[in-house]
PDB file of C-alpha atoms and ligand atoms in Angstrom:
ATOM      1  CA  UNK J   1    -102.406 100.947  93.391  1.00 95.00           C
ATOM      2  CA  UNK J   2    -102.683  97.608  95.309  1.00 95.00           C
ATOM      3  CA  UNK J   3    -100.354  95.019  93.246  1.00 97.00           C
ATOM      4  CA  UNK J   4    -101.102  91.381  94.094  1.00 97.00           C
ATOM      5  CA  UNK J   5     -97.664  90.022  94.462  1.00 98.00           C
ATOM      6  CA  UNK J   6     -95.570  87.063  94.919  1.00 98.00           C
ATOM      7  CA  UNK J   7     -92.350  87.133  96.293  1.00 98.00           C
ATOM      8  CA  UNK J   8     -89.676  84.893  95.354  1.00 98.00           C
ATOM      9  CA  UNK J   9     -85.807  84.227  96.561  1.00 98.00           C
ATOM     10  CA  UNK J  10     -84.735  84.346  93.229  1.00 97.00           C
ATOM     11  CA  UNK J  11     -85.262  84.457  89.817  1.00 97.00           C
ATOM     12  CA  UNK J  12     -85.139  80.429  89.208  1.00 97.00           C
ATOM     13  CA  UNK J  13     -87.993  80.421  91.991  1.00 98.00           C
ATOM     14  CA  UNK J  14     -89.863  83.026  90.286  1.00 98.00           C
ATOM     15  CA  UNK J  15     -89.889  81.550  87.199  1.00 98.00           C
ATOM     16  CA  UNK J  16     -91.192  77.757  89.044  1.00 98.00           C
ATOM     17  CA  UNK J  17     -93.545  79.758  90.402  1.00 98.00           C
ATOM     18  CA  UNK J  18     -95.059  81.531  87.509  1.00 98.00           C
ATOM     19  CA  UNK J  19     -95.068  77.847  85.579  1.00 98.00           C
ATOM     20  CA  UNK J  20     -96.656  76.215  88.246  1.00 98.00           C
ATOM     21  CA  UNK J  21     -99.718  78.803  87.596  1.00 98.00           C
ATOM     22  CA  UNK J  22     -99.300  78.617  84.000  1.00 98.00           C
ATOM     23  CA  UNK J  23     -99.622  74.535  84.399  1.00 98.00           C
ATOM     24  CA  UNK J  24    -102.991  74.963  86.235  1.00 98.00           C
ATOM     25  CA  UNK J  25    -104.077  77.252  84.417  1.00 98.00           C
ATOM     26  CA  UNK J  26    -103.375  75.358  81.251  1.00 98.00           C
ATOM     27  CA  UNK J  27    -105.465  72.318  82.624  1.00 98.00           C
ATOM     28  CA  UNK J  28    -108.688  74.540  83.854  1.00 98.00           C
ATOM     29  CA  UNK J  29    -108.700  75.779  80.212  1.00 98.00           C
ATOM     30  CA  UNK J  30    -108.487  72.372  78.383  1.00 98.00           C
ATOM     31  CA  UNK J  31    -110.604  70.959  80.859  1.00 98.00           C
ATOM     32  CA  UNK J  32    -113.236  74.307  80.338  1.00 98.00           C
ATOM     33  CA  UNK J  33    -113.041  75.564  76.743  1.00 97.00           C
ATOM     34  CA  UNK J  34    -110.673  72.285  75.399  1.00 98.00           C
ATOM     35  CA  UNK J  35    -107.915  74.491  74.590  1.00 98.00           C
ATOM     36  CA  UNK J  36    -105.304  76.983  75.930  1.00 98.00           C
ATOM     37  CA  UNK J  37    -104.032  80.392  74.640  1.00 98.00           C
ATOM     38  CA  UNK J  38    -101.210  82.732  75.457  1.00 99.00           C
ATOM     39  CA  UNK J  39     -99.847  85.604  74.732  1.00 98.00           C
ATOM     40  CA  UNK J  40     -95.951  85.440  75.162  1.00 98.00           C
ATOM     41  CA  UNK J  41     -93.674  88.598  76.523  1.00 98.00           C
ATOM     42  CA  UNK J  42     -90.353  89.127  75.585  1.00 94.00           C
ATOM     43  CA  UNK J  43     -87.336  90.710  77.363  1.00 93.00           C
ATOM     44  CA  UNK J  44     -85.012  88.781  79.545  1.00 96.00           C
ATOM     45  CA  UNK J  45     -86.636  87.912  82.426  1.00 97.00           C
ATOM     46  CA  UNK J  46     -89.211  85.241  81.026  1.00 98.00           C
ATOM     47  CA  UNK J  47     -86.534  83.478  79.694  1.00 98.00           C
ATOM     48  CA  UNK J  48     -85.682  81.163  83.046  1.00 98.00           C
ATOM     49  CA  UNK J  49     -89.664  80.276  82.884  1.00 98.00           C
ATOM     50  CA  UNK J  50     -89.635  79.123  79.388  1.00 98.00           C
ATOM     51  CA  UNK J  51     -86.370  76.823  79.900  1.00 98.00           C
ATOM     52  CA  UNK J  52     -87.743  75.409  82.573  1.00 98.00           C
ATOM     53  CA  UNK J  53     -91.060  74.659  80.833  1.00 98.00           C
ATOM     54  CA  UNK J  54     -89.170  72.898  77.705  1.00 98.00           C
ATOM     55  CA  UNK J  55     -86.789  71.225  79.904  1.00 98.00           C
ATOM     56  CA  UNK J  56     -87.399  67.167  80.282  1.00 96.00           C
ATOM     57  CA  UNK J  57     -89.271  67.078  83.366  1.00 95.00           C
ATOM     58  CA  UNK J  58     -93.419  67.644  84.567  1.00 96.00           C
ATOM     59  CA  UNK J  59     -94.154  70.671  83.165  1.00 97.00           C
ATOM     60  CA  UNK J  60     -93.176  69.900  79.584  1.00 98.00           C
ATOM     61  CA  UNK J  61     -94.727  65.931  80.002  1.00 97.00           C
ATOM     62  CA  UNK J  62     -97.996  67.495  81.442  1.00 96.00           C
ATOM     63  CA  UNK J  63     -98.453  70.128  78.854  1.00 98.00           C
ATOM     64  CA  UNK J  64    -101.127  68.832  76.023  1.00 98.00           C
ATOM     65  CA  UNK J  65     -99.412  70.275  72.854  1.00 98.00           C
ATOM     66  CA  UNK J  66    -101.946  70.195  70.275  1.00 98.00           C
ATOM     67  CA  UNK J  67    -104.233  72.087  72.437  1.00 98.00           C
ATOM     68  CA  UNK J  68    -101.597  74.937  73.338  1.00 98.00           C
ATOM     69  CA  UNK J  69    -101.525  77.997  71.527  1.00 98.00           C
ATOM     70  CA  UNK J  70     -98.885  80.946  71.679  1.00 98.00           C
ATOM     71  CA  UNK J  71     -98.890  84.262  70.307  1.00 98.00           C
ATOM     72  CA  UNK J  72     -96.526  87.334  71.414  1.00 98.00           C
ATOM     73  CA  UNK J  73     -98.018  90.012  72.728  1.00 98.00           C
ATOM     74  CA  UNK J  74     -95.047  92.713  71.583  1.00 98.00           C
ATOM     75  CA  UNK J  75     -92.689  91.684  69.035  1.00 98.00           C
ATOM     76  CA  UNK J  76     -89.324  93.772  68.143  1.00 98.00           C
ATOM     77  CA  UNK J  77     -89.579  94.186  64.410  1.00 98.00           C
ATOM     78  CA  UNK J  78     -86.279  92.565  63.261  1.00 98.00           C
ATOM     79  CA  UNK J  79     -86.038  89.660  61.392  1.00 97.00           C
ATOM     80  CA  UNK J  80     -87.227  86.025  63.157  1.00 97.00           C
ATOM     81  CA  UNK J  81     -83.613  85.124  63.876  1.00 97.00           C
ATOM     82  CA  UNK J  82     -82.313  88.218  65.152  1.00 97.00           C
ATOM     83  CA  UNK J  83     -81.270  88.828  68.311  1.00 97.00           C
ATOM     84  CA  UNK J  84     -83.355  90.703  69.409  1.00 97.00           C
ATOM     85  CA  UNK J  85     -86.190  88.745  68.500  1.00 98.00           C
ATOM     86  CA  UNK J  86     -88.621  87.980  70.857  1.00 98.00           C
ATOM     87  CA  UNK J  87     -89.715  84.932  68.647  1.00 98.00           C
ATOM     88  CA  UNK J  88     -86.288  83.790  68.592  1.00 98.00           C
ATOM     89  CA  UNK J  89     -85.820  84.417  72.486  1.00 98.00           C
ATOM     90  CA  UNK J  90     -89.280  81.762  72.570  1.00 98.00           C
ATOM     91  CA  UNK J  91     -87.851  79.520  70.215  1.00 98.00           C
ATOM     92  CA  UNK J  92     -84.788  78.681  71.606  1.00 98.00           C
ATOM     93  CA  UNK J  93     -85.505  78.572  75.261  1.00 98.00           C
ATOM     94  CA  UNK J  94     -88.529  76.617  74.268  1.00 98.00           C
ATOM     95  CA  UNK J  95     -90.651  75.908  71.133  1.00 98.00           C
ATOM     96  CA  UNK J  96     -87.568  73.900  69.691  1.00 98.00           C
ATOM     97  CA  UNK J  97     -87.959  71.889  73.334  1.00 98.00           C
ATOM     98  CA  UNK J  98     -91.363  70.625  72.700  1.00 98.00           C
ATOM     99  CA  UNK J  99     -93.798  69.072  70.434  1.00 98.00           C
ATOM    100  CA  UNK J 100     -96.081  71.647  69.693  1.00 98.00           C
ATOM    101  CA  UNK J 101     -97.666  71.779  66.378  1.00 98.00           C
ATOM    102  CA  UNK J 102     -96.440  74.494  64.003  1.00 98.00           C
ATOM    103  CA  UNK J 103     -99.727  75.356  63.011  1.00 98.00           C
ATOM    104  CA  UNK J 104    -100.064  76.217  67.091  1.00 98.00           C
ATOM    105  CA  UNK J 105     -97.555  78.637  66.981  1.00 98.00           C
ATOM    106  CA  UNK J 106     -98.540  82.037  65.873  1.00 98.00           C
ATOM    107  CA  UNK J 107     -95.227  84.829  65.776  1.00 98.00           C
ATOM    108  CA  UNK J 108     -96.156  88.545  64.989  1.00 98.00           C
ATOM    109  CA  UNK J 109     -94.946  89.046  61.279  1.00 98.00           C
ATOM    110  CA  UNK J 110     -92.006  91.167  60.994  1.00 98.00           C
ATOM    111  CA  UNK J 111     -91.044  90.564  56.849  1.00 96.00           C
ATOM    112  CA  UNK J 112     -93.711  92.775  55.854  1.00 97.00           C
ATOM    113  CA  UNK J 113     -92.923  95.963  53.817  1.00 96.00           C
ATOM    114  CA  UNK J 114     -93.776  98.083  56.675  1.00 97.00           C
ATOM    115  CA  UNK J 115     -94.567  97.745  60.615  1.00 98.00           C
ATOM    116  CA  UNK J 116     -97.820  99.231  59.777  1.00 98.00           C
ATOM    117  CA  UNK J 117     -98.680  96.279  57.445  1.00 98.00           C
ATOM    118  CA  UNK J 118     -97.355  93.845  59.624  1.00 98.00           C
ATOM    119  CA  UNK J 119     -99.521  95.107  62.738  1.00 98.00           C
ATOM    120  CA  UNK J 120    -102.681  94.897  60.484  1.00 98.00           C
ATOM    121  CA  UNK J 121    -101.702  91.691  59.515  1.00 98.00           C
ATOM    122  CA  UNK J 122    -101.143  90.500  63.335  1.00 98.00           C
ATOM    123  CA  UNK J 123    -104.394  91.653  64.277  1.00 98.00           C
ATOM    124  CA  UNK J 124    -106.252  90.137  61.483  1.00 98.00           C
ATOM    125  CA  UNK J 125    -104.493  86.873  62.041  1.00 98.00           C
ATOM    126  CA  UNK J 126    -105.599  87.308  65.927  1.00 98.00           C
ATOM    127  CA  UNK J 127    -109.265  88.287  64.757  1.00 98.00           C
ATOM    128  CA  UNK J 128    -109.047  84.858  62.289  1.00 98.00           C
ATOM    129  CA  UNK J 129    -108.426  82.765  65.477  1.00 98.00           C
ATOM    130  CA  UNK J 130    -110.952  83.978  67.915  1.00 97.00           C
ATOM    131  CA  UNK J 131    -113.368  84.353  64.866  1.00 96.00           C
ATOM    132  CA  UNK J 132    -117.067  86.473  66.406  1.00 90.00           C
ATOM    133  CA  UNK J 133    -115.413  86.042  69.961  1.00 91.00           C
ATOM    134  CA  UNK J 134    -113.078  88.124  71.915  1.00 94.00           C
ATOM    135  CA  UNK J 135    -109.671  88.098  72.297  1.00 97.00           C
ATOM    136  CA  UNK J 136    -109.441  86.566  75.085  1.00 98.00           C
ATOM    137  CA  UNK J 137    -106.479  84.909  76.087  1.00 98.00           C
ATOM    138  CA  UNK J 138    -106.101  82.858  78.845  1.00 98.00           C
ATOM    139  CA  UNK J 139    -102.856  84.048  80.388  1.00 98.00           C
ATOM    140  CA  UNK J 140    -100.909  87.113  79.161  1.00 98.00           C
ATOM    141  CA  UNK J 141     -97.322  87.194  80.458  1.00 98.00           C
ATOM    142  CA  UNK J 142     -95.804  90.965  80.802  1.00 98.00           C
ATOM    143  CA  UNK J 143     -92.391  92.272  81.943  1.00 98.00           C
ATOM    144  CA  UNK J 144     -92.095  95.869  83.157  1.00 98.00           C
ATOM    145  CA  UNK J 145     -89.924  98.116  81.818  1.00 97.00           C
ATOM    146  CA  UNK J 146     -88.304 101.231  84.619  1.00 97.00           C
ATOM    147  CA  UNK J 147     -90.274 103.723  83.088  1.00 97.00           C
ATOM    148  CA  UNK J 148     -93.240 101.548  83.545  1.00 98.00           C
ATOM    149  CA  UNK J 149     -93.418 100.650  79.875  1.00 98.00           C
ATOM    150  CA  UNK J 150     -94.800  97.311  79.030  1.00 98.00           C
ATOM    151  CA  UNK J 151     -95.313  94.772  76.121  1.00 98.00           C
ATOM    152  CA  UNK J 152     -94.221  97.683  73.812  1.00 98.00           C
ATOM    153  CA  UNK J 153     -96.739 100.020  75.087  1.00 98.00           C
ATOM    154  CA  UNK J 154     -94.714 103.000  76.310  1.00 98.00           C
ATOM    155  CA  UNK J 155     -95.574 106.185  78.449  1.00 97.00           C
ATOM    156  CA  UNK J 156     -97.507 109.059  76.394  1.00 96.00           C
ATOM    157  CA  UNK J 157     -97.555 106.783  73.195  1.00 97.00           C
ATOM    158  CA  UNK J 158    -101.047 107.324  71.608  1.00 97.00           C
ATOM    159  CA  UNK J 159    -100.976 103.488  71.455  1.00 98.00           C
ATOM    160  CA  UNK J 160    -102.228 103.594  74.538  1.00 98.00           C
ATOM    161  CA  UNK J 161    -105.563 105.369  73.930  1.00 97.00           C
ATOM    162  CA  UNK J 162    -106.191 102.743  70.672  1.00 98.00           C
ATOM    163  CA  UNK J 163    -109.436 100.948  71.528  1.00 97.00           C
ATOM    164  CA  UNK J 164    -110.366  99.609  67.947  1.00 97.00           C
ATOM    165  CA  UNK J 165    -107.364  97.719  66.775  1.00 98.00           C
ATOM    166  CA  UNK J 166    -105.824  95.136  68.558  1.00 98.00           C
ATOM    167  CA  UNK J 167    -101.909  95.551  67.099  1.00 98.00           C
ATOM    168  CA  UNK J 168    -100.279  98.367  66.291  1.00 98.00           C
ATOM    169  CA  UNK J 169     -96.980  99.193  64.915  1.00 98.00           C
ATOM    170  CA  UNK J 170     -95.208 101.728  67.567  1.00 98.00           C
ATOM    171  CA  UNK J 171     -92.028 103.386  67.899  1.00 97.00           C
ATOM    172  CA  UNK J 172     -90.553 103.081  70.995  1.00 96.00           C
ATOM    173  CA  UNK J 173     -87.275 104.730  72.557  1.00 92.00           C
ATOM    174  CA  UNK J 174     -85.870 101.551  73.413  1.00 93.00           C
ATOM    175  CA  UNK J 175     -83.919  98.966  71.193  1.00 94.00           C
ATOM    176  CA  UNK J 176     -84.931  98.543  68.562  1.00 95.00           C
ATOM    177  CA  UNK J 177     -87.118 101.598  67.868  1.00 97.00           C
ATOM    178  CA  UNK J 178     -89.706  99.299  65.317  1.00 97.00           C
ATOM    179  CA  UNK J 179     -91.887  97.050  67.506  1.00 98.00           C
ATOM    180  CA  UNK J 180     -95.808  95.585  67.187  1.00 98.00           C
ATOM    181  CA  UNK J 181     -97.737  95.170  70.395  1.00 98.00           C
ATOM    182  CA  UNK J 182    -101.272  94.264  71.303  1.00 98.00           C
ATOM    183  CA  UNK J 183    -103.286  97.277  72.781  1.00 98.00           C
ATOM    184  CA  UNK J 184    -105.174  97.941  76.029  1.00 98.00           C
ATOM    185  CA  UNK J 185    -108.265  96.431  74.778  1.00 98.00           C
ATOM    186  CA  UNK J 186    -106.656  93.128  74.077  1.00 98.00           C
ATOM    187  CA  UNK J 187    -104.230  92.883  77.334  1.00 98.00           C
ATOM    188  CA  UNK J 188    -107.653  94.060  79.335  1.00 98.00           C
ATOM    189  CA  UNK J 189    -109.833  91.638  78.869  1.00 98.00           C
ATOM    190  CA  UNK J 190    -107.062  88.717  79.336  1.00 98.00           C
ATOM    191  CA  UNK J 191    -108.391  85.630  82.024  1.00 98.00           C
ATOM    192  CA  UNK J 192    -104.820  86.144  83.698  1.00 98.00           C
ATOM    193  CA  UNK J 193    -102.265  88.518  83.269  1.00 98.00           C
ATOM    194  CA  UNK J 194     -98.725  87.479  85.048  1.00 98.00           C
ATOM    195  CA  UNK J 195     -96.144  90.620  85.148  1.00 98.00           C
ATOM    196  CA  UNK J 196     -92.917  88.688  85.675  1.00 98.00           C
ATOM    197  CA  UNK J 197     -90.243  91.547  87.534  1.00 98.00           C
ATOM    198  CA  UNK J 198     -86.604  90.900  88.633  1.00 98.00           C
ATOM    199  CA  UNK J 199     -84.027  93.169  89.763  1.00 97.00           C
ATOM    200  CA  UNK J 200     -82.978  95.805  91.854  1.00 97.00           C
ATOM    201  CA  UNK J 201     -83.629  98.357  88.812  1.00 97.00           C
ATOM    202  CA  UNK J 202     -87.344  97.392  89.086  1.00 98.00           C
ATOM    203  CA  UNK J 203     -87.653  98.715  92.683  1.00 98.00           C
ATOM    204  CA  UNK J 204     -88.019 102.349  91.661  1.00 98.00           C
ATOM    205  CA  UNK J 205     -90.985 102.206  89.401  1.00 98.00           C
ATOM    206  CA  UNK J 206     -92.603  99.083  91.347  1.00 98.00           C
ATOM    207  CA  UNK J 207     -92.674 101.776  94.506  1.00 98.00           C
ATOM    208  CA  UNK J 208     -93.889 104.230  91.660  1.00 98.00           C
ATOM    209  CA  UNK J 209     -96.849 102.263  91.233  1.00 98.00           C
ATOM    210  CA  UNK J 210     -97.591 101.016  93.938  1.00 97.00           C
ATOM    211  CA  UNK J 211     -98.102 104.675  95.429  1.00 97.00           C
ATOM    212  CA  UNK J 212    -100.460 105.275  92.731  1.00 97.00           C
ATOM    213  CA  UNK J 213    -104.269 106.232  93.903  1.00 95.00           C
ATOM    214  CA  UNK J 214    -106.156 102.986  92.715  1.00 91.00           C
ATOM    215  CA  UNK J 215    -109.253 105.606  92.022  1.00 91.00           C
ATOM    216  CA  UNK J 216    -107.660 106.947  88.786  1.00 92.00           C
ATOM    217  CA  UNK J 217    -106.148 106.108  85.559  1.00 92.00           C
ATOM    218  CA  UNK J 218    -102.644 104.600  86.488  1.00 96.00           C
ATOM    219  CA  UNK J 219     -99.554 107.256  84.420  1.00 96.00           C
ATOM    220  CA  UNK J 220     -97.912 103.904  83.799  1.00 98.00           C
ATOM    221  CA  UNK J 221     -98.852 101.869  81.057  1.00 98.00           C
ATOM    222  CA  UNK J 222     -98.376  98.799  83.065  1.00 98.00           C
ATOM    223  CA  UNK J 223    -100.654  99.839  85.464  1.00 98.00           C
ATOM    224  CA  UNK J 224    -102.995 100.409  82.673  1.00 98.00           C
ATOM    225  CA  UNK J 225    -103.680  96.770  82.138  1.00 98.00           C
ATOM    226  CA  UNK J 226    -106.246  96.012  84.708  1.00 96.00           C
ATOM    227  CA  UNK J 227    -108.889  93.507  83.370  1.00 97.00           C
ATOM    228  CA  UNK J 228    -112.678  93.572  85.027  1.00 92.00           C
ATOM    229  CA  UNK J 229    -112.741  90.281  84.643  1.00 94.00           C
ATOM    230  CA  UNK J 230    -109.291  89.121  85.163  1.00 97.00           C
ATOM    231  CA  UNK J 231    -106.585  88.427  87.539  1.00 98.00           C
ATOM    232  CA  UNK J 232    -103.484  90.293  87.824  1.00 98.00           C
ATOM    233  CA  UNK J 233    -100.531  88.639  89.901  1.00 98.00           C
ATOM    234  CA  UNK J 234     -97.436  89.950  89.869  1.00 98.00           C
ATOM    235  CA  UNK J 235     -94.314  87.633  90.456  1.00 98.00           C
ATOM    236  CA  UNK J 236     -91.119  89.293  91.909  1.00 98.00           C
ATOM    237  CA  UNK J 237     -88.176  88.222  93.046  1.00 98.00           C
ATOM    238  CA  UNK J 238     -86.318  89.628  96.299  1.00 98.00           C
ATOM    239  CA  UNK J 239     -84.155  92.349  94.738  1.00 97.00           C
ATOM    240  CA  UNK J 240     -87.003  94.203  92.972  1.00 98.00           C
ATOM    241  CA  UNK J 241     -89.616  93.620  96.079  1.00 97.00           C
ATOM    242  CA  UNK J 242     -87.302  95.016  98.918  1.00 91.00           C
TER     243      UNK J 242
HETATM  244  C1  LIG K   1     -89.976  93.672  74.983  1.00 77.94           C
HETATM  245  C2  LIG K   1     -90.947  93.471  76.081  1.00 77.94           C
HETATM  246  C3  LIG K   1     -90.854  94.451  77.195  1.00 77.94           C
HETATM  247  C4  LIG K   1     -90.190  93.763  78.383  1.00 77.94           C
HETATM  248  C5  LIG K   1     -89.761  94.765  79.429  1.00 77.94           C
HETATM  249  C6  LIG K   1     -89.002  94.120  80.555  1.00 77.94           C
HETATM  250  O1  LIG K   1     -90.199  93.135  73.908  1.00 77.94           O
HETATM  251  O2  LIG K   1     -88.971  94.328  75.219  1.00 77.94           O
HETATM  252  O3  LIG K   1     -91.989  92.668  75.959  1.00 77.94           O
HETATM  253  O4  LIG K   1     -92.049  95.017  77.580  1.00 77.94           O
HETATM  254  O5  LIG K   1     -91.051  92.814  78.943  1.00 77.94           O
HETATM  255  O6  LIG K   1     -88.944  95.722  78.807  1.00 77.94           O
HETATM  256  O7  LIG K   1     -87.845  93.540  80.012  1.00 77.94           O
HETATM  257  P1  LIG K   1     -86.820  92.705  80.847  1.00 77.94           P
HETATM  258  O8  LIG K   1     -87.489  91.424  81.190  1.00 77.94           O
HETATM  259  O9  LIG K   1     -85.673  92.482  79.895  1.00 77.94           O
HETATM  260  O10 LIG K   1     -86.470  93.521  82.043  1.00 77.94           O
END
């Protein structure tokens, strides 16, 4: 399949990069619909982006707070502070960096009795915010995993054929096993989708994909998320794009 890329030096370039979308996309939206919604990845390699966004500087005085709104779209299900935490990963690189309104930030539940309940809770807190409307966020940020995994939707999970809820509770092999994620239908109908990919241990799979026919479902459940009415850009830096 054709990937729309962007290559970058390095990973602090990549992540500019990626934020310097984000930031216009962020003022089409306010200007357009008078707010902005994401939906947050997790892993390492977003980390650099969010930083940089919190740091002092333009893209943290530009940003309009009280009209931002992030959700995650996969969440490790561990306690908040954990780790592993995707929430926590967000937090710390940026949410305590900036004054967005707690009622503006909306983490996947993970105290719940079960993953199951959590999930159902997720999506019904996701179906509260866009009310009669679609999900339709206005940038999705994804990682990609080497065996073309992404958010938490793996290869061969049934996950991937969901088309009614938008969460579900998976298990993954990966660490930890316990994880939410938004399905297909949510990630597919996103106004831009950014996969974020660094490292020389992305190469394999990127090549994978990229010598997929674009006629036909993609094996990959990255290459899977392919909105009609989106964009896909993928930012990489040198070592995974050579
Ligand atoms: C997660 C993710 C996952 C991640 C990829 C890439 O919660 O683990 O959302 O899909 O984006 O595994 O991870 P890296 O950025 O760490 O390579």
């Amino acid at each position: 399949m054709k990937l729309d890329t962007r290559v970058f030096p390095d990973m602090d370039a990549l992540s500019r990069g990626a934020l310097e979308e984000v930031s216009d996309n962020i003022r089409d939206a306010i200007a357009q619909r008078g707010r902005f919604v994401i939906a947050l990845s997790g892993g390492h390699t977003p980390a650099k982006m969010y930083s940089l966004w919190g740091a002092p500087g333009k893209y943290r005085d530009e940003t309009p707070w009280d009209r931002v709104h992030m959700f995650w779209g996969d969440e490790r299900y561990v306690p908040a502070d954990d780790p592993l935490s995707n929430y926590r990963m967000t937090r710390e690189t940026l949410l305590s960096h900036v004054p967005i309104p707690a009622a503006n930030i909306h983490p996947a539940p993970t105290s719940l009795p079960t993953p199951e309940k959590a999930a159902g809770a997720y999506d019904a807190q996701v179906r509260g915010f866009f009310g009669a409307d679609e999900p339709v966020y206005d940038v999705t940020l994804l990682g990609l995993g080497p065996e073309g995994h992404t958010a938490s939707l793996f290869p061969g999970s049934p996950a991937l054929e969901e088309k009614q809820r938008w969460v579900v509770a998976v298990q993954v092999a990966a660490k930890p096993p316990n994880r939410l994620t938004f399905t297909l239908p949510v990630f597919n109908r996103s106004r831009n989708t950014y996969f974020l990919v660094a490292g020389k241990d992305k190469r394999e799979i990127l090549a994978a994909l990229r010598s997929e026919p674009d006629s036909q479902p993609s094996q990959y459940p990255a290459g899977r998320v392919r909105p009609a009415h989106g964009r896909v850009l993928w930012f990489l830096d040198q070592a995974a794009a050579s």
